[in-house]
Coordinates of C-alpha atoms and ligand atoms in Angstrom, one line a residue:
M1 CA -21.0 18.5 13.1
T2 CA -18.0 17.2 14.9
W3 CA -15.9 14.0 15.1
K4 CA -15.3 12.5 18.5
E5 CA -13.5 9.6 20.1
D6 CA -15.6 6.8 21.6
M7 CA -13.6 5.9 24.7
N8 CA -15.6 2.7 25.2
I9 CA -14.9 1.0 21.9
K10 CA -11.3 0.2 21.3
F11 CA -9.6 -1.8 18.6
V12 CA -6.2 -3.1 17.6
N13 CA -5.3 -2.6 13.9
P14 CA -4.7 -6.0 12.3
Y15 CA -1.2 -5.2 11.2
N16 CA 1.7 -3.3 12.6
F17 CA 5.3 -2.7 11.7
I18 CA 8.6 -4.1 12.9
S19 CA 11.1 -1.3 13.1
L20 CA 14.0 -0.9 10.8
G21 CA 17.4 -0.3 12.5
N22 CA 19.7 2.6 11.9
E23 CA 21.4 1.0 9.0
C24 CA 21.1 -2.0 6.7
K25 CA 24.5 -3.7 7.1
R26 CA 26.0 -5.3 3.9
K27 CA 29.1 -7.0 2.8
S28 CA 30.3 -8.9 -0.2
F29 CA 29.0 -12.5 -0.7
D30 CA 32.5 -13.9 -0.3
D31 CA 32.9 -12.2 3.1
Y32 CA 29.9 -14.2 4.3
I33 CA 31.5 -17.6 3.5
N34 CA 35.2 -17.3 3.2
N35 CA 37.3 -19.2 5.7
K36 CA 34.3 -20.7 7.3
E37 CA 33.2 -24.3 7.6
L38 CA 30.2 -24.8 5.2
L39 CA 27.3 -27.1 6.0
T40 CA 25.1 -28.9 3.5
G41 CA 22.0 -31.0 4.4
Y42 CA 18.4 -30.5 5.3
I43 CA 16.1 -29.6 8.1
E44 CA 13.1 -31.8 8.7
C45 CA 10.2 -29.7 9.8
E46 CA 6.7 -30.1 11.0
L47 CA 4.0 -27.5 10.5
E48 CA 0.7 -27.3 12.4
N49 CA -1.9 -24.7 11.7
L50 CA -3.4 -23.4 14.9
T51 CA -6.1 -21.4 13.1
P52 CA -7.7 -22.1 9.7
I53 CA -5.5 -21.3 6.8
F54 CA -6.2 -20.6 3.2
I55 CA -4.0 -20.8 0.1
P56 CA -5.8 -21.0 -3.2
N57 CA -5.6 -23.6 -6.0
T58 CA -5.6 -21.1 -8.8
T59 CA -6.3 -23.6 -11.6
N60 CA -10.0 -22.9 -11.0
E61 CA -11.3 -19.4 -10.1
N62 CA -14.9 -20.5 -10.0
A63 CA -14.7 -23.6 -7.8
F64 CA -17.9 -22.8 -5.9
T65 CA -19.6 -20.2 -8.1
D66 CA -21.1 -20.1 -11.6
N67 CA -20.8 -16.3 -12.0
E68 CA -17.4 -15.4 -13.5
K69 CA -17.5 -12.1 -11.7
Y70 CA -17.6 -13.8 -8.3
K71 CA -14.3 -15.5 -7.6
S72 CA -14.2 -18.7 -5.6
Y73 CA -11.2 -20.9 -4.8
D74 CA -10.6 -24.4 -3.3
F75 CA -7.6 -25.0 -1.1
F76 CA -4.2 -25.7 -2.8
S77 CA -3.6 -29.3 -3.9
Y78 CA -1.7 -31.1 -6.7
D79 CA -5.0 -31.8 -8.5
D80 CA -5.8 -29.9 -11.6
I81 CA -9.4 -28.8 -10.7
H82 CA -9.9 -26.9 -13.9
N83 CA -13.6 -26.7 -14.9
Q84 CA -14.7 -28.7 -11.9
K85 CA -17.5 -27.8 -9.6
R86 CA -15.8 -28.4 -6.3
T87 CA -18.6 -28.0 -3.7
F88 CA -18.7 -31.8 -3.0
K89 CA -15.2 -32.7 -4.2
Y90 CA -12.2 -32.7 -2.0
S91 CA -8.4 -33.1 -2.6
E92 CA -5.6 -33.7 -0.2
P93 CA -4.3 -30.3 1.0
V94 CA -0.7 -29.2 0.2
I95 CA 1.0 -26.1 1.4
P96 CA 3.3 -24.9 -1.5
A97 CA 6.9 -24.3 -0.8
S98 CA 6.8 -20.8 -2.2
E99 CA 4.4 -19.7 0.5
I100 CA 6.5 -21.1 3.4
R101 CA 9.6 -19.7 1.8
G102 CA 8.0 -16.2 1.6
V103 CA 7.0 -16.3 5.3
I104 CA 10.4 -17.4 6.4
R105 CA 12.3 -14.9 4.3
A106 CA 10.2 -12.0 5.6
A107 CA 10.8 -13.1 9.2
Y108 CA 14.6 -13.6 8.5
E109 CA 14.8 -10.1 7.0
A110 CA 13.1 -8.6 10.0
L111 CA 15.3 -10.5 12.5
T112 CA 18.6 -9.9 10.7
N113 CA 17.8 -6.2 9.9
S114 CA 18.2 -7.0 6.2
C115 CA 17.0 -5.0 3.2
M116 CA 13.3 -4.8 2.2
S117 CA 13.6 -7.1 -0.7
T118 CA 9.9 -7.2 -1.7
I119 CA 9.0 -3.6 -2.0
D120 CA 7.3 -2.9 -5.3
D121 CA 9.1 0.0 -6.7
N122 CA 7.2 0.3 -9.9
G123 CA 4.1 1.3 -8.0
V124 CA 3.7 5.0 -7.8
L125 CA 2.9 6.6 -4.5
S126 CA -0.1 8.7 -4.5
K127 CA -2.4 10.4 -2.0
R128 CA -5.5 12.5 -2.0
T129 CA -4.5 16.1 -1.3
T130 CA -6.6 19.0 0.0
I131 CA -4.3 21.8 -1.0
P132 CA -6.1 23.5 -3.9
A133 CA -3.9 23.5 -7.0
K134 CA -3.7 26.4 -9.5
P135 CA -5.1 26.2 -13.1
G136 CA -2.5 26.0 -15.8
L137 CA -1.9 25.2 -19.5
L138 CA 0.8 22.8 -20.6
K139 CA 2.3 22.9 -24.0
K140 CA 5.3 21.8 -26.0
E141 CA 7.3 24.6 -27.6
N142 CA 10.4 23.9 -29.6
G143 CA 10.7 20.5 -28.1
E144 CA 10.4 21.7 -24.5
W145 CA 7.5 21.5 -22.1
K146 CA 6.2 24.9 -21.0
L147 CA 3.7 25.7 -18.3
Y148 CA 1.5 28.8 -18.4
K149 CA -0.6 30.2 -15.7
A150 CA -4.3 30.3 -16.5
E151 CA -7.4 32.0 -15.4
R152 CA -10.3 29.6 -14.8
L153 CA -13.8 30.7 -15.8
M154 CA -17.0 28.7 -15.1
I155 CA -19.3 27.6 -17.8
K156 CA -22.8 26.4 -16.8
V157 CA -23.9 22.9 -17.7
K158 CA -26.5 22.2 -15.1
D159 CA -29.3 24.2 -13.4
C160 CA -27.9 26.7 -11.0
S161 CA -29.9 29.5 -9.3
I162 CA -26.8 31.7 -8.9
D163 CA -25.7 31.7 -12.5
N164 CA -28.5 32.9 -14.8
A165 CA -26.6 32.2 -18.0
Q166 CA -28.0 29.6 -20.5
N167 CA -27.1 25.9 -20.1
F168 CA -24.2 25.1 -22.3
K169 CA -24.4 21.3 -21.8
N170 CA -25.5 20.4 -25.3
I171 CA -23.1 22.8 -27.1
L172 CA -20.2 21.7 -25.0
S173 CA -20.9 18.0 -25.7
K174 CA -19.6 18.7 -29.2
Y175 CA -16.2 19.8 -27.9
N176 CA -13.2 17.8 -26.7
E177 CA -10.8 18.4 -23.8
G178 CA -8.5 21.2 -24.6
D179 CA -10.4 22.5 -27.6
K180 CA -10.0 26.2 -28.2
I181 CA -13.1 28.3 -27.6
Y182 CA -14.1 31.9 -27.7
F183 CA -16.2 33.3 -24.8
K184 CA -17.9 36.3 -23.5
R185 CA -17.1 37.1 -19.9
S186 CA -20.0 37.7 -17.5
K187 CA -19.9 38.4 -13.8
R188 CA -18.1 36.7 -10.9
Y189 CA -19.8 33.6 -9.4
K190 CA -21.8 34.7 -6.3
N191 CA -20.6 38.2 -7.1
K192 CA -17.6 37.6 -4.8
N193 CA -14.2 38.8 -5.5
F194 CA -12.3 35.6 -4.9
M195 CA -14.7 33.5 -7.1
P196 CA -14.1 32.9 -10.8
F197 CA -15.9 34.7 -13.6
T198 CA -18.8 33.0 -15.3
V199 CA -19.4 32.9 -19.1
S200 CA -22.4 34.3 -20.9
N201 CA -21.7 33.2 -24.5
I202 CA -19.3 31.0 -26.4
S203 CA -18.3 30.7 -30.0
N204 CA -16.0 28.4 -32.0
I205 CA -14.8 31.4 -34.1
N206 CA -13.3 34.7 -32.9
V207 CA -16.0 37.3 -32.3
K208 CA -15.4 40.9 -31.2
D209 CA -15.1 41.4 -27.5
Y210 CA -14.8 37.6 -27.0
E211 CA -11.7 36.2 -25.2
E212 CA -9.9 33.0 -26.1
G213 CA -9.6 30.0 -23.9
Y214 CA -9.5 26.2 -23.6
I215 CA -12.1 23.8 -22.4
H216 CA -11.5 21.6 -19.4
F217 CA -14.0 18.9 -18.5
G218 CA -14.7 16.8 -15.5
E219 CA -14.0 19.2 -12.7
D220 CA -15.9 18.5 -9.5
F221 CA -16.5 22.2 -9.1
I222 CA -19.3 23.5 -7.0
K223 CA -21.5 20.4 -7.3
K224 CA -20.8 20.0 -11.0
H225 CA -22.9 22.9 -12.1
H226 CA -20.1 24.1 -14.3
E227 CA -17.3 23.0 -16.5
S228 CA -14.2 25.2 -16.9
I229 CA -12.6 27.4 -19.5
F230 CA -8.9 28.1 -19.0
K231 CA -7.6 31.5 -20.3
L232 CA -3.9 31.6 -21.2
G233 CA -1.8 33.7 -18.8
E234 CA 1.9 34.3 -18.5
M235 CA 4.6 31.6 -18.8
I236 CA 6.1 30.1 -15.7
N237 CA 9.9 30.3 -16.1
D238 CA 11.4 28.9 -13.0
I239 CA 10.1 25.3 -13.2
E240 CA 11.7 22.8 -15.4
I241 CA 9.2 20.2 -16.7
T242 CA 10.5 16.9 -17.9
D243 CA 9.0 13.9 -19.7
E244 CA 9.1 12.2 -16.3
D245 CA 6.5 14.8 -15.0
I246 CA 4.3 14.1 -18.0
K247 CA 4.6 10.3 -17.3
K248 CA 3.5 11.0 -13.8
I249 CA 0.2 12.5 -15.0
D250 CA -0.4 9.4 -17.0
A251 CA 0.3 7.3 -13.9
L252 CA -2.2 9.5 -12.0
I253 CA -4.9 8.9 -14.5
T254 CA -4.4 5.2 -14.2
I255 CA -4.8 5.5 -10.4
Y256 CA -8.0 7.6 -10.9
N257 CA -9.3 5.0 -13.2
D258 CA -8.5 2.1 -10.8
L259 CA -10.2 3.9 -8.0
N260 CA -13.3 4.5 -10.0
K261 CA -13.4 1.1 -11.7
D262 CA -16.7 0.2 -10.1
N263 CA -18.7 3.3 -11.0
N264 CA -17.7 3.4 -14.6
D265 CA -16.4 6.8 -14.1
T266 CA -15.1 8.1 -17.4
K267 CA -14.5 11.6 -16.1
Y268 CA -11.0 11.8 -17.2
K269 CA -11.4 9.9 -20.5
K270 CA -11.2 13.0 -22.7
F271 CA -8.3 14.4 -20.6
N272 CA -6.4 11.1 -21.1
E273 CA -7.1 11.0 -24.8
L274 CA -5.5 14.5 -25.2
L275 CA -2.6 13.7 -22.8
T276 CA -1.7 10.6 -24.8
S277 CA -2.3 12.1 -28.3
K278 CA 0.3 12.7 -30.9
D279 CA -0.9 16.3 -31.3
F280 CA -0.1 17.1 -27.7
E281 CA 3.2 15.4 -27.9
N282 CA 4.0 17.4 -31.0
G283 CA 3.0 20.7 -29.5
R284 CA -0.1 21.2 -31.7
R285 CA -2.5 21.0 -28.7
V286 CA -2.6 22.5 -25.3
L287 CA -3.5 20.6 -22.1
P288 CA -5.5 22.3 -19.4
L289 CA -4.7 21.0 -15.9
Y290 CA -3.9 22.0 -12.4
Y291 CA -0.5 22.3 -10.9
S292 CA 1.1 22.9 -7.5
V293 CA 4.7 23.6 -6.8
Y294 CA 6.8 22.7 -3.8
K295 CA 10.4 23.4 -3.0
K296 CA 12.9 21.1 -1.6
D297 CA 16.7 21.6 -1.4
D298 CA 16.3 24.8 -3.4
K299 CA 14.8 23.0 -6.2
S300 CA 11.2 23.4 -7.4
Y301 CA 9.1 20.4 -8.1
V302 CA 5.7 20.5 -9.8
Y303 CA 2.6 18.3 -9.4
F304 CA 0.0 18.0 -12.2
S305 CA -3.5 16.9 -11.8
P306 CA -6.7 17.0 -13.8
A307 CA -8.6 18.1 -10.7
C308 CA -8.2 21.2 -8.5
I309 CA -8.4 19.1 -5.4
G310 CA -7.1 15.7 -6.3
R311 CA -4.5 13.2 -6.0
E312 CA -0.8 13.8 -6.1
V313 CA 1.7 11.4 -7.5
F314 CA 4.8 11.8 -5.3
T315 CA 8.3 12.3 -6.6
N316 CA 9.7 9.9 -4.0
R317 CA 9.5 6.2 -4.6
L318 CA 9.7 3.8 -1.7
S319 CA 13.2 2.9 -2.7
D320 CA 14.2 6.6 -2.6
I321 CA 12.9 6.9 0.9
L322 CA 14.6 3.6 2.0
K323 CA 17.9 4.7 0.5
V324 CA 18.0 7.7 2.8
Q325 CA 16.5 5.7 5.7
G326 CA 19.4 3.5 6.5
G327 CA 19.8 2.0 3.0
Y328 CA 17.0 -0.6 3.3
Q329 CA 16.2 -0.6 -0.5
P330 CA 16.6 -4.0 -2.1
C331 CA 20.2 -5.2 -2.6
S332 CA 21.5 -4.8 -6.1
S333 CA 25.1 -6.2 -6.1
R334 CA 26.7 -9.4 -4.8
E335 CA 29.6 -7.3 -3.6
N336 CA 27.2 -5.6 -1.2
L337 CA 24.6 -7.9 0.2
C338 CA 22.5 -8.0 3.4
E339 CA 22.3 -11.2 5.4
A340 CA 18.9 -12.3 3.9
C341 CA 19.9 -11.8 0.3
A342 CA 23.2 -13.6 0.9
L343 CA 21.2 -16.7 2.1
F344 CA 18.0 -16.6 0.2
G345 CA 19.5 -15.1 -3.0
F346 CA 18.5 -12.1 -5.0
T347 CA 17.8 -11.2 -8.6
G348 CA 19.7 -7.9 -8.9
N349 CA 18.3 -5.6 -11.5
G350 CA 17.5 -8.5 -13.8
S351 CA 21.1 -8.8 -14.9
E352 CA 22.2 -12.4 -14.5
N353 CA 25.8 -11.8 -13.7
N354 CA 24.7 -9.8 -10.8
A355 CA 22.2 -12.2 -9.3
L356 CA 22.8 -14.8 -6.7
A357 CA 21.1 -18.2 -6.4
S358 CA 19.5 -19.2 -3.1
R359 CA 21.4 -21.6 -0.9
L360 CA 18.1 -22.8 0.5
R361 CA 15.4 -24.9 -1.1
F362 CA 12.0 -25.4 0.5
T363 CA 9.8 -28.4 -0.3
D364 CA 6.0 -28.4 -0.3
A365 CA 4.5 -29.3 3.0
K366 CA 2.5 -32.5 2.8
I367 CA -0.1 -33.8 5.2
K368 CA 1.4 -35.8 8.0
N369 CA -1.6 -36.9 10.0
K370 CA -3.6 -38.4 7.2
K371 CA -7.3 -38.7 7.4
T372 CA -9.4 -41.3 5.7
R373 CA -11.7 -38.8 4.1
N374 CA -10.3 -35.7 2.4
E375 CA -13.4 -33.7 3.4
D376 CA -12.4 -33.9 7.0
Y377 CA -9.4 -31.6 6.4
Y378 CA -11.7 -28.7 5.6
D379 CA -13.9 -26.1 7.2
E380 CA -17.1 -24.8 5.7
I381 CA -16.9 -22.7 2.5
C382 CA -16.9 -19.1 3.5
I383 CA -16.3 -15.6 2.2
L384 CA -13.1 -13.8 2.9
P385 CA -13.4 -10.1 3.4
E386 CA -12.3 -7.8 0.6
L387 CA -8.7 -8.2 -0.2
A388 CA -7.7 -4.7 0.8
S389 CA -4.7 -3.6 -1.1
P390 CA -2.1 -2.0 1.1
K391 CA -3.4 1.5 1.8
I392 CA -0.1 3.1 1.8
S393 CA -1.8 6.5 1.4
A394 CA -2.7 6.2 5.1
T395 CA 0.4 8.0 6.0
E396 CA -0.7 8.2 9.7
F397 CA -0.1 4.4 9.7
Y398 CA 2.7 3.9 7.2
L399 CA 5.0 6.8 8.0
E400 CA 6.6 8.1 11.2
R401 CA 5.2 11.3 12.7
P402 CA 7.7 14.0 11.8
Y403 CA 9.2 16.4 14.4
D404 CA 11.2 19.6 13.8
D405 CA 14.4 20.6 15.7
K406 CA 12.3 22.1 18.5
G407 CA 10.3 18.9 18.9
K408 CA 7.2 20.3 17.3
T409 CA 5.1 18.1 15.1
Y410 CA 3.3 18.8 11.8
D411 CA -0.4 18.8 10.8
M412 CA 0.0 16.7 7.7
W413 CA 2.8 14.6 6.2
N414 CA 3.3 12.3 3.2
Y415 CA 6.0 10.7 1.0
D416 CA 7.4 14.1 -0.2
Y417 CA 6.6 16.9 2.3
A418 CA 5.1 17.9 5.6
F419 CA 3.3 21.1 6.4
N420 CA 1.2 23.1 8.8
W421 CA -2.0 25.0 8.0
V422 CA -1.5 28.7 8.8
Y423 CA -4.7 30.4 7.7
Q424 CA -7.1 30.1 4.8
N425 CA -5.4 27.9 2.3
K426 CA -1.9 29.0 3.3
I427 CA 0.5 26.4 4.5
E428 CA 4.0 26.5 5.9
Q429 CA 6.3 23.7 4.8
F430 CA 8.8 21.7 6.9
D431 CA 12.0 22.4 5.1
K432 CA 14.0 19.6 6.6
Y433 CA 11.4 17.0 6.4
I434 CA 12.6 13.5 5.6
P435 CA 9.8 10.9 5.2
K436 CA 10.4 7.7 7.2
I437 CA 8.5 4.5 6.8
R438 CA 7.3 2.7 9.9
G439 CA 8.9 -0.6 9.0
R440 CA 8.0 -4.1 7.9
K441 CA 4.4 -5.1 7.9
F442 CA 3.3 -8.0 10.1
Y443 CA -0.1 -9.1 11.2
W444 CA -1.1 -9.8 14.8
H445 CA -2.5 -13.3 15.5
S446 CA -6.1 -13.5 16.6
E447 CA -8.6 -16.2 17.1
K448 CA -11.6 -14.2 16.2
F449 CA -13.0 -14.9 12.8
K450 CA -15.4 -12.5 11.2
F451 CA -17.1 -13.4 8.0
V452 CA -18.9 -11.3 5.5
Y453 CA -21.7 -13.3 4.2
E454 CA -22.4 -11.5 1.0
Q455 CA -20.3 -12.1 -2.0
N456 CA -19.4 -9.3 -4.3
E457 CA -16.8 -8.7 -7.0
R458 CA -14.1 -7.7 -4.7
N459 CA -14.1 -10.6 -2.2
C460 CA -14.0 -14.3 -2.8
K461 CA -15.5 -17.5 -1.6
V462 CA -13.0 -20.0 -0.3
R463 CA -12.7 -23.4 1.5
P464 CA -10.2 -23.0 4.3
L465 CA -8.3 -25.8 6.0
K466 CA -9.5 -26.8 9.5
K467 CA -7.2 -25.9 12.3
N468 CA -4.8 -28.5 13.8
N469 CA -3.7 -30.2 10.7
V470 CA -0.1 -31.3 10.8
F471 CA 2.2 -31.2 7.7
S472 CA 5.8 -32.0 7.1
F473 CA 8.4 -30.3 4.8
R474 CA 12.1 -30.0 4.4
V475 CA 14.4 -27.0 4.0
Y476 CA 17.5 -28.1 2.1
F477 CA 20.6 -26.0 2.7
D478 CA 23.7 -25.9 0.5
A479 CA 27.1 -24.6 1.8
I480 CA 25.8 -22.3 4.6
T481 CA 27.7 -21.3 7.7
E482 CA 27.0 -22.5 11.2
D483 CA 25.8 -19.0 12.1
E484 CA 23.4 -19.0 9.1
L485 CA 22.1 -22.4 10.1
N486 CA 21.5 -21.4 13.7
K487 CA 19.6 -18.3 12.5
L488 CA 17.6 -20.2 10.0
V489 CA 16.6 -22.8 12.6
W490 CA 15.6 -20.1 15.1
T491 CA 13.6 -18.3 12.5
L492 CA 11.7 -21.5 11.6
N493 CA 10.6 -22.4 15.1
I494 CA 10.9 -18.9 16.5
G495 CA 13.3 -19.8 19.2
D496 CA 11.6 -23.0 20.5
N497 CA 9.6 -25.9 19.3
N498 CA 7.2 -25.6 22.2
N499 CA 6.6 -21.9 22.7
T500 CA 3.6 -20.1 21.3
N501 CA 5.4 -17.9 18.8
C502 CA 3.9 -18.6 15.4
H503 CA 4.2 -17.4 11.8
K504 CA 1.2 -16.3 9.6
I505 CA 0.7 -17.7 6.2
G506 CA -1.7 -17.4 3.3
R507 CA -4.9 -15.3 2.9
G508 CA -7.3 -13.9 5.5
K509 CA -4.6 -12.7 7.9
P510 CA -6.6 -9.8 9.2
I511 CA -9.5 -12.1 10.3
G512 CA -7.3 -14.5 12.1
F513 CA -6.5 -17.0 9.4
G514 CA -3.0 -18.3 8.8
T515 CA -1.4 -19.0 12.3
I516 CA 1.1 -21.8 11.9
K517 CA 3.7 -23.3 14.3
I518 CA 6.8 -24.8 12.7
R519 CA 8.8 -27.3 14.7
I520 CA 12.2 -28.7 13.9
N521 CA 12.2 -32.5 14.0
K522 CA 15.8 -33.1 13.0
I523 CA 18.7 -31.6 11.1
I524 CA 20.6 -33.8 8.7
K525 CA 24.1 -32.9 7.6
R526 CA 25.7 -34.4 4.5
D527 CA 29.4 -35.2 5.0
I528 CA 31.8 -36.3 2.4
S529 CA 33.7 -39.5 3.2
F530 CA 36.9 -40.5 1.4
G531 CA 37.4 -44.3 1.2
G532 CA 40.3 -45.4 -1.0
D533 CA 39.6 -44.0 -4.5
T534 CA 36.0 -43.2 -3.9
I535 CA 34.2 -40.3 -2.5
S536 CA 30.8 -40.8 -1.0
Y537 CA 28.3 -38.8 0.9
V538 CA 27.1 -39.8 4.3
L539 CA 24.1 -38.3 6.1
N540 CA 24.6 -37.6 9.8
E541 CA 22.3 -36.1 12.3
Y542 CA 23.5 -32.6 13.2
K543 CA 22.7 -31.6 16.8
I544 CA 21.6 -28.1 17.7
D545 CA 20.4 -27.6 21.3
L546 CA 17.2 -25.9 20.3
K547 CA 16.7 -24.6 23.9
Q548 CA 20.1 -22.9 23.8
N549 CA 20.0 -21.7 20.3
R550 CA 20.1 -17.9 20.7
P551 CA 21.6 -16.4 17.5
F552 CA 19.7 -13.1 17.8
D553 CA 20.1 -10.4 20.4
Y554 CA 16.9 -10.3 22.5
N555 CA 17.7 -6.8 23.6
K556 CA 17.3 -5.5 20.1
K557 CA 14.1 -3.7 19.3
N558 CA 13.3 -5.5 16.1
V559 CA 13.7 -8.9 17.9
Q560 CA 11.5 -7.8 20.8
E561 CA 8.9 -6.6 18.4
F562 CA 9.0 -9.8 16.4
L563 CA 8.6 -11.9 19.6
K564 CA 5.6 -9.9 20.7
I565 CA 3.7 -9.8 17.4
T566 CA 4.3 -13.5 16.7
D567 CA 3.1 -14.7 20.2
F568 CA -0.2 -16.5 19.6
M569 CA -1.0 -16.8 23.3
K570 CA -0.8 -13.1 23.7
A571 CA -2.8 -12.3 20.7
P572 CA -4.9 -9.1 21.2
Q573 CA -8.6 -9.8 21.8
N574 CA -10.0 -6.8 19.8
I575 CA -8.3 -7.0 16.4
N576 CA -10.3 -4.9 14.0
Y577 CA -9.8 -2.7 11.0
P578 CA -10.3 0.9 12.2
I579 CA -13.9 1.6 13.2
G580 CA -15.4 4.9 12.1
E581 CA -19.1 5.9 12.1
D582 CA -20.8 8.8 10.5
K583 CA -23.9 9.1 12.7
T584 CA -25.2 12.0 10.6
K585 CA -25.8 9.5 7.8
P586 CA -27.3 6.6 9.6
G587 CA -28.2 3.5 7.5
K588 CA -26.1 4.6 4.6
S589 CA -24.0 1.7 3.4
N590 CA -20.7 3.3 4.2
S591 CA -21.7 5.2 7.3
V592 CA -19.8 2.6 9.4
A593 CA -16.5 1.9 7.7
S594 CA -12.8 1.8 8.1
H595 CA -12.2 4.8 5.8
Q596 CA -14.6 6.8 8.1
W597 CA -12.0 6.4 10.9
F598 CA -9.3 7.9 8.7
I599 CA -11.6 10.8 7.8
G600 CA -12.4 11.4 11.4
N601 CA -8.9 11.1 12.6
K602 CA -8.0 14.3 10.7
Q603 CA -10.9 16.3 12.1
I604 CA -10.6 16.0 15.8
G605 CA -10.2 19.3 17.7
Y606 CA -6.8 20.8 16.9
G607 CA -5.3 17.5 16.1
H608 CA -2.2 18.2 18.2
K609 CA -1.0 20.7 20.7
D610 CA 1.1 22.8 18.3
A611 CA -1.7 23.2 15.7
K612 CA -2.6 26.8 14.8
I613 CA -6.1 26.1 13.5
K614 CA -8.9 23.7 14.2
A615 CA -8.9 20.6 12.1
S616 CA -11.7 20.3 9.5
G617 CA -12.6 18.5 6.3
T618 CA -10.8 21.0 4.2
K619 CA -8.0 21.6 6.7
P620 CA -7.2 18.1 7.9
I621 CA -4.8 17.6 10.8
I622 CA -3.6 14.1 11.7
Y623 CA -4.6 13.3 15.3
K624 CA -3.6 9.7 16.1
T625 CA -0.9 7.6 14.5
L626 CA -0.6 3.8 14.7
P627 CA 0.7 2.7 18.1
Y628 CA 4.0 0.9 18.2
I629 CA 4.2 -2.9 18.8
L630 CA 6.1 -2.5 22.1
D631 CA 3.7 0.1 23.4
N632 CA 1.8 -0.9 26.5
D633 CA -1.4 0.2 25.0
I634 CA -1.7 -0.8 21.3
T635 CA -5.3 0.1 21.0
L636 CA -7.0 3.0 19.1
N637 CA -10.5 4.3 19.7
K638 CA -13.6 4.2 17.5
L639 CA -14.3 7.6 16.0
Y640 CA -17.8 8.9 15.2
K641 CA -19.3 12.0 13.7
E642 CA -22.5 13.5 15.1
R643 CA -24.6 16.6 15.0
N644 CA -23.6 19.2 17.6
Ligands
ZN1 ZN1 19.2 -7.6 0.6

């Protein structure tokens, strides 16, 4: 069975990335404003949605459904719609200021090459890995974590024609994860040298000729015929294990549980109970697990996992990567601020004396072209596709393809390391690998709406706003420089009131929702006037020639990328999440799905010209990466798997 590219079916991924520059430039807050004329006033703006938009009124999560599991929301308004059935009730739509502000800040950050202020650094990066890890036993001794090598033996819990031992399922059900057990060794599984030994008898007390081991449950090993027993081996001395490493196992279990929420998978429940128990913390219990070691800068790091082939939690966090990659981690000091943080403010690390208030205030956008009946603002109630959380594990989209000094690429890469397959399960690591993220995520515009008609627990029913509604809102500015005002104005209308460059707001961006054009109606400046003993404020119109306002360098890559991805008239026709089809399993519910594309993309031929082996399910090699915004061809092909 092989994966192939379908040259006739192409798609453009709904999102892409605006590049980061070489360096995030910062200076102290005072340096932004000292010795400059400062302007105060407001910008009167108009907002028109060119496609439907949706922003939820979260005071009612069951606006159109009775079942609590199935979420449904009406459009945002000032009405408290708590406990109301909304199907035949309508309110006047409002676009909340926070939504507009978020959109404008993200654009301003991209255009001014500012820090990535919104990265979530508490989120742990994780990814499924296919390098088999080694069995080990973890234990606290004299207050320090110690890792021991272990030998894994297989103990039968399900019918299996190869292992003729008795079925230990009922006996094992009385044991817990990590319990000590005595066993009698039988022969190797399949009688093959590289396979583990099987077990013919077990006992909870020491018996002559029996060996001592620890039980490990929940291993997806050879179709779940067997559970495992780990026999203690020698101690590993050259790896230091910290409490931080132990916390990462905990984070990993949380990720596993999140991923398996829907199938009530309690596979690692017992493992987690032991991991978080006092007895383990105090060194009275031993934890069986898998470990893999990788070296970087002459230091050894270790990954732990409950499964042999499982998920790794990376050492690098996004902010660590950004620190190395031009310093694009969020700003943390008013002495050292990027342009966006200087204007929009920042919260520092929660310490108030190191935070900075915003010099901008957005108002809610209220409807301008009022209709007599509220229902005329809205489209039919529909179902938004699953709110896919960012799949940052798709490193072929989120990270740059790495190259070594000689220009050769690698088979696989992630947030910590890159490697090539050599043979069997051997890999060669890229010593000088530095992970690089692709940039800031933006969505292409599109006019194609695709609706899923079946509601489930992961998607939601919504009532979007019809296109071509016009709103008005203001942006108040307080003591900003002329340069900042010019840049803010340009960012709001993307260079011109009458061009087709638009922002995207709210939910449903991948299916074409959210396209808005913001126009500047006028700019009002507040001047202070001195008359005798009194000081008063006068409001004067402040003129900016919107056609001549060019505060950004159009030759810069980030500006060009921004102009291309925001152009509604040039929206790609074939926006679609990746299309992959497993034709060997026709009719199965997930045989045509986006994740199939990501599976296939690592099993195409040799993947790349420098590869030493052919790509396969167990030896994946990344084939295509996400095209760049400025590429002439931004499409990818459908991938499918068929019998040879
Ligand atoms: Zn910043």
